[in-house]
Short mmCIF file of C-alpha atoms in Angstrom, two decimals:
data_model
loop_
_atom_site.label_atom_id
_atom_site.label_comp_id
_atom_site.label_asym_id
_atom_site.label_seq_id
_atom_site.Cartn_x
_atom_site.Cartn_y
_atom_site.Cartn_z
CA MET A 1 -91.95 -108.91 42.36
CA THR A 2 -91.42 -112.03 44.23
CA GLU A 3 -89.27 -114.85 42.62
CA ARG A 4 -90.90 -118.13 41.56
CA GLY A 5 -89.63 -121.51 41.71
CA PRO A 6 -88.72 -124.29 44.27
CA ARG A 7 -89.73 -124.02 47.74
CA PRO A 8 -87.42 -124.37 50.83
CA ALA A 9 -87.29 -127.91 52.09
CA ARG A 10 -89.24 -128.51 55.43
CA PRO A 11 -88.44 -131.08 58.21
CA GLU A 12 -91.30 -133.36 57.05
CA ASP A 13 -89.62 -133.61 53.58
CA GLY A 14 -86.58 -135.64 54.79
CA VAL A 15 -83.10 -135.21 56.43
CA ALA A 16 -80.79 -132.51 56.58
CA TRP A 17 -77.30 -133.52 55.62
CA ILE A 18 -74.32 -130.96 56.61
CA THR A 19 -70.72 -131.50 55.78
CA GLY A 20 -68.09 -129.78 57.87
CA ALA A 21 -70.26 -130.24 60.84
CA SER A 22 -67.49 -131.04 63.52
CA SER A 23 -67.05 -127.48 64.48
CA GLY A 24 -67.96 -123.74 63.55
CA ILE A 25 -70.58 -122.61 61.25
CA GLY A 26 -71.55 -126.37 60.46
CA ARG A 27 -72.13 -127.52 64.09
CA GLU A 28 -74.04 -124.29 65.16
CA LEU A 29 -76.22 -124.72 62.00
CA ALA A 30 -76.93 -128.30 62.92
CA ARG A 31 -77.90 -127.10 66.37
CA PHE A 32 -80.38 -124.67 64.90
CA LEU A 33 -81.89 -126.90 62.36
CA LEU A 34 -82.41 -129.62 65.10
CA ASP A 35 -84.20 -127.03 67.24
CA GLU A 36 -86.19 -126.41 63.99
CA GLY A 37 -87.38 -129.93 64.21
CA TRP A 38 -85.17 -131.53 61.46
CA THR A 39 -83.41 -134.88 61.75
CA VAL A 40 -79.78 -133.97 60.95
CA ALA A 41 -76.98 -136.10 59.50
CA LEU A 42 -73.51 -134.94 60.39
CA THR A 43 -70.32 -135.56 58.23
CA ALA A 44 -66.81 -134.62 58.92
CA ARG A 45 -63.46 -136.51 59.29
CA ARG A 46 -63.38 -136.01 63.13
CA GLU A 47 -65.91 -138.44 64.08
CA ALA A 48 -65.33 -137.89 67.94
CA GLU A 49 -66.46 -134.24 67.62
CA LEU A 50 -69.38 -135.26 65.93
CA GLN A 51 -70.28 -138.05 68.37
CA ALA A 52 -69.63 -135.44 71.27
CA PHE A 53 -72.25 -133.10 69.66
CA ALA A 54 -74.74 -135.95 68.71
CA GLN A 55 -75.01 -137.25 72.37
CA HIS A 56 -76.96 -134.33 73.58
CA TYR A 57 -79.83 -135.19 70.81
CA PRO A 58 -82.10 -138.45 70.87
CA ALA A 59 -80.45 -141.28 68.44
CA GLU A 60 -83.22 -140.92 65.96
CA ARG A 61 -82.57 -137.36 65.32
CA VAL A 62 -78.99 -137.07 64.70
CA PHE A 63 -77.03 -139.58 62.57
CA VAL A 64 -73.15 -139.26 62.61
CA ILE A 65 -71.68 -140.17 59.45
CA PRO A 66 -67.81 -139.77 59.15
CA ALA A 67 -66.45 -139.33 55.50
CA ASP A 68 -63.95 -137.22 53.62
CA VAL A 69 -65.50 -134.92 51.20
CA THR A 70 -62.60 -135.37 48.82
CA ASP A 71 -63.46 -139.15 48.36
CA ALA A 72 -66.28 -139.26 45.93
CA PRO A 73 -67.23 -143.06 46.57
CA ALA A 74 -67.23 -142.27 50.25
CA MET A 75 -69.57 -139.32 49.78
CA ALA A 76 -71.91 -141.71 47.77
CA ALA A 77 -71.72 -144.37 50.45
CA ALA A 78 -72.42 -141.86 53.20
CA LEU A 79 -75.65 -140.78 51.47
CA ALA A 80 -76.88 -144.26 51.21
CA ARG A 81 -75.93 -144.98 54.71
CA ILE A 82 -78.01 -141.60 55.80
CA GLU A 83 -81.09 -142.86 53.78
CA ALA A 84 -81.14 -146.27 55.07
CA GLU A 85 -80.61 -145.59 58.54
CA ALA A 86 -82.86 -142.76 58.84
CA GLY A 87 -85.50 -144.29 56.31
CA ARG A 88 -85.92 -141.00 54.67
CA PRO A 89 -84.15 -139.31 51.84
CA VAL A 90 -81.98 -136.18 52.15
CA ALA A 91 -84.01 -133.05 51.62
CA LEU A 92 -81.60 -130.29 52.72
CA ALA A 93 -77.90 -130.46 51.63
CA ILE A 94 -75.48 -127.97 53.28
CA ALA A 95 -72.22 -128.21 51.47
CA ASN A 96 -70.00 -126.42 54.45
CA ALA A 97 -66.67 -128.49 54.52
CA GLY A 98 -63.85 -126.12 53.87
CA VAL A 99 -60.41 -125.38 54.39
CA TRP A 100 -58.54 -121.99 54.72
CA ARG A 101 -54.75 -121.10 53.65
CA ARG A 102 -53.29 -117.77 53.00
CA MET A 103 -51.15 -117.89 49.68
CA GLY A 104 -49.49 -114.97 47.89
CA LEU A 105 -46.67 -114.43 45.73
CA SER A 106 -43.79 -115.49 48.00
CA ASP A 107 -45.42 -118.76 49.17
CA PHE A 108 -47.34 -119.77 46.26
CA ASP A 109 -47.47 -123.60 46.11
CA ALA A 110 -49.13 -126.00 43.52
CA GLU A 111 -49.48 -128.84 45.73
CA ALA A 112 -51.14 -126.63 48.71
CA PHE A 113 -53.23 -125.04 45.92
CA ALA A 114 -54.52 -128.57 44.88
CA HIS A 115 -55.43 -129.39 48.16
CA VAL A 116 -57.56 -126.32 49.07
CA MET A 117 -59.34 -127.14 45.68
CA ALA A 118 -59.99 -130.47 46.16
CA VAL A 119 -61.45 -129.87 49.65
CA ASN A 120 -63.43 -126.50 49.04
CA VAL A 121 -64.38 -127.32 45.18
CA LEU A 122 -64.31 -131.02 44.58
CA GLY A 123 -65.66 -131.61 48.04
CA VAL A 124 -68.80 -129.73 47.14
CA ALA A 125 -69.14 -131.49 43.71
CA ASN A 126 -68.85 -134.93 45.41
CA MET A 127 -71.52 -133.83 47.73
CA LEU A 128 -73.93 -132.60 44.73
CA ALA A 129 -73.27 -135.64 42.55
CA ALA A 130 -74.36 -137.80 45.59
CA VAL A 131 -77.67 -135.88 46.28
CA LEU A 132 -78.76 -134.45 42.90
CA PRO A 133 -80.05 -137.71 41.30
CA GLY A 134 -82.35 -138.47 44.19
CA MET A 135 -83.73 -134.54 44.44
CA ARG A 136 -84.26 -134.74 40.66
CA ALA A 137 -86.35 -137.89 40.73
CA ARG A 138 -88.30 -136.52 43.67
CA ARG A 139 -88.45 -133.13 42.12
CA LEU A 140 -87.81 -131.71 45.61
CA GLY A 141 -84.85 -130.55 47.38
CA GLN A 142 -82.64 -127.81 48.81
CA ILE A 143 -78.77 -127.23 48.41
CA GLY A 144 -76.83 -124.65 50.33
CA ILE A 145 -73.24 -124.08 49.02
CA VAL A 146 -71.28 -122.37 51.62
CA ALA A 147 -68.70 -120.06 49.51
CA SER A 148 -67.54 -116.66 50.96
CA VAL A 149 -67.36 -113.06 50.23
CA ALA A 150 -63.83 -113.53 49.50
CA GLY A 151 -65.00 -115.01 46.23
CA TYR A 152 -66.23 -111.73 45.03
CA LEU A 153 -62.96 -110.49 43.60
CA GLY A 154 -59.21 -110.88 44.24
CA LEU A 155 -57.91 -109.91 47.69
CA PRO A 156 -54.35 -109.88 49.02
CA ARG A 157 -52.86 -113.50 49.83
CA ALA A 158 -56.21 -115.04 48.84
CA SER A 159 -55.13 -116.46 45.61
CA VAL A 160 -56.29 -119.95 46.63
CA TYR A 161 -59.02 -119.51 49.10
CA GLY A 162 -60.68 -116.68 47.04
CA ALA A 163 -60.40 -118.74 43.77
CA SER A 164 -61.96 -121.66 45.42
CA LYS A 165 -64.94 -119.55 46.48
CA ALA A 166 -65.27 -117.83 43.53
CA ALA A 167 -65.61 -121.20 41.79
CA LEU A 168 -68.42 -122.30 44.27
CA ILE A 169 -70.32 -118.98 43.45
CA HIS A 170 -70.05 -119.63 39.87
CA MET A 171 -71.06 -123.26 40.37
CA ALA A 172 -73.91 -122.54 42.38
CA SER A 173 -75.32 -119.66 40.13
CA SER A 174 -75.03 -121.91 36.84
CA LEU A 175 -76.66 -124.87 38.67
CA ARG A 176 -79.57 -122.33 39.88
CA PHE A 177 -81.16 -122.30 36.38
CA GLU A 178 -81.56 -126.18 35.58
CA ALA A 179 -82.33 -127.01 39.37
CA ALA A 180 -85.22 -124.47 39.47
CA GLU A 181 -86.64 -126.68 36.55
CA SER A 182 -86.16 -129.75 38.47
CA GLY A 183 -87.76 -128.63 41.61
CA ILE A 184 -84.54 -128.12 43.51
CA LEU A 185 -83.75 -124.93 45.36
CA VAL A 186 -79.92 -123.95 44.99
CA GLN A 187 -78.70 -121.09 47.26
CA VAL A 188 -75.10 -119.91 47.79
CA ILE A 189 -73.98 -118.75 51.28
CA ASN A 190 -71.33 -116.22 51.34
CA PRO A 191 -70.16 -115.15 54.95
CA GLY A 192 -67.87 -112.63 55.80
CA PHE A 193 -65.14 -113.12 58.70
CA VAL A 194 -66.62 -115.80 61.24
CA ALA A 195 -64.68 -116.97 64.33
CA THR A 196 -64.08 -120.69 63.51
CA PRO A 197 -61.19 -122.82 64.04
CA MET A 198 -60.48 -122.75 60.44
CA ILE A 199 -59.30 -119.03 60.49
CA ALA A 200 -57.96 -119.20 63.96
CA ALA A 201 -54.29 -119.07 62.45
CA ASN A 202 -55.36 -115.92 60.36
CA THR A 203 -53.59 -113.10 62.12
CA ALA A 204 -54.84 -110.36 59.51
CA SER A 205 -57.48 -107.91 60.56
CA LYS A 206 -60.97 -109.47 60.74
CA PRO A 207 -63.51 -106.55 60.18
CA PHE A 208 -67.05 -107.02 61.22
CA LEU A 209 -66.03 -110.67 62.79
CA LEU A 210 -69.28 -112.74 63.73
CA SER A 211 -69.42 -115.67 66.11
CA ALA A 212 -70.01 -119.21 64.34
CA GLU A 213 -73.51 -119.03 66.23
CA ALA A 214 -74.53 -115.36 64.84
CA ALA A 215 -73.43 -116.74 61.32
CA ALA A 216 -75.34 -119.76 61.55
CA LEU A 217 -78.39 -117.83 62.49
CA ARG A 218 -78.24 -115.81 59.55
CA ILE A 219 -77.95 -118.83 57.43
CA GLN A 220 -81.06 -120.55 59.00
CA ARG A 221 -83.15 -117.54 58.35
CA GLY A 222 -81.85 -117.32 54.60
CA LEU A 223 -82.47 -120.96 53.87
CA ALA A 224 -86.29 -120.48 55.10
CA GLY A 225 -86.39 -118.00 51.98
CA THR A 226 -85.87 -118.63 48.08
CA GLY A 227 -83.34 -115.96 47.55
CA PHE A 228 -80.24 -117.13 45.83
CA GLU A 229 -77.87 -115.48 47.90
CA ILE A 230 -77.26 -115.44 51.74
CA ALA A 231 -74.66 -113.09 52.30
CA PHE A 232 -73.50 -111.27 55.71
CA PRO A 233 -72.62 -108.92 57.33
CA ARG A 234 -73.97 -106.27 55.09
CA PRO A 235 -71.14 -103.84 55.61
CA THR A 236 -68.75 -106.32 54.25
CA VAL A 237 -70.84 -107.54 51.63
CA TRP A 238 -71.81 -104.09 50.11
CA LEU A 239 -68.10 -102.80 50.32
CA LEU A 240 -66.84 -105.69 48.43
CA LYS A 241 -69.78 -105.64 45.97
CA LEU A 242 -69.11 -101.81 45.41
CA ALA A 243 -65.29 -102.69 44.91
CA ARG A 244 -66.30 -105.26 41.97
CA LEU A 245 -67.84 -102.24 40.11
CA LEU A 246 -64.66 -100.26 40.10
CA PRO A 247 -62.45 -100.15 36.98
CA TRP A 248 -59.34 -102.44 37.56
CA ARG A 249 -56.96 -99.59 37.77
CA TRP A 250 -58.94 -97.92 40.46
CA PHE A 251 -59.48 -101.11 42.44
CA PHE A 252 -55.67 -101.89 42.45
CA ALA A 253 -54.84 -98.24 43.35
CA LEU A 254 -57.31 -98.40 46.46
CA GLY A 255 -56.02 -101.85 47.24
CA ALA A 256 -52.42 -100.46 47.26
CA LEU A 257 -53.46 -97.43 49.48
CA ALA A 258 -55.16 -99.70 52.04
CA ARG A 259 -51.97 -101.69 52.33
CA GLY A 260 -50.01 -98.72 53.01
CA ARG A 261 -48.18 -98.66 49.63
CA GLY A 262 -50.03 -95.89 48.01
#
């Protein structure tokens, strides 16, 4: 039985806006969308990296709009600038900006926790607050929220990163109900380990590691459909989803064994 509801956005509907577009998944996804025929607006704090990417494409196809996602007025201004310069509305919004930080018992820090939440959660909220009114008025739009499989359940030393991604999964699933009634397609994107600058400092094991290009290709394919979740790679996704079904006692026991303490 196929799911009914809003359709995916198309290049003729307007502009694709990507945050966190200066590197990693955001930049590679921008490349794929441009090849697909989209006009793309790129947002990040590092304008030089955005300009370096944009110079390879016609000026009318790529708009460099630097902004800090944690600044709500700046994000609203960025949207206004995109739609004024492109002469078209934002039809596809990819909330991809994020930061990674390991945090456990010994280095738990409230200030660092707040910073990660400000970027990973409030940054997404600021983008959504900017684009949702227009999408609702047009009864057309598509939103992709980049979370992570780390948001499925608690993992060692992921007390802040996992919590931020769990919040995004919850946010996306909650908004999906009303969004569908307004003609807006909301999807959550849950990658596993992806080789990006964001996790370069992570020295832990990274099973089933994907390149940013491979991850972006999977996201592009998922955005062409209407399913709620775009998650990969499959072994990581299914392993963690099965772990969610375990009683807590079993889950923590297996976790202790995996860390060599069982």
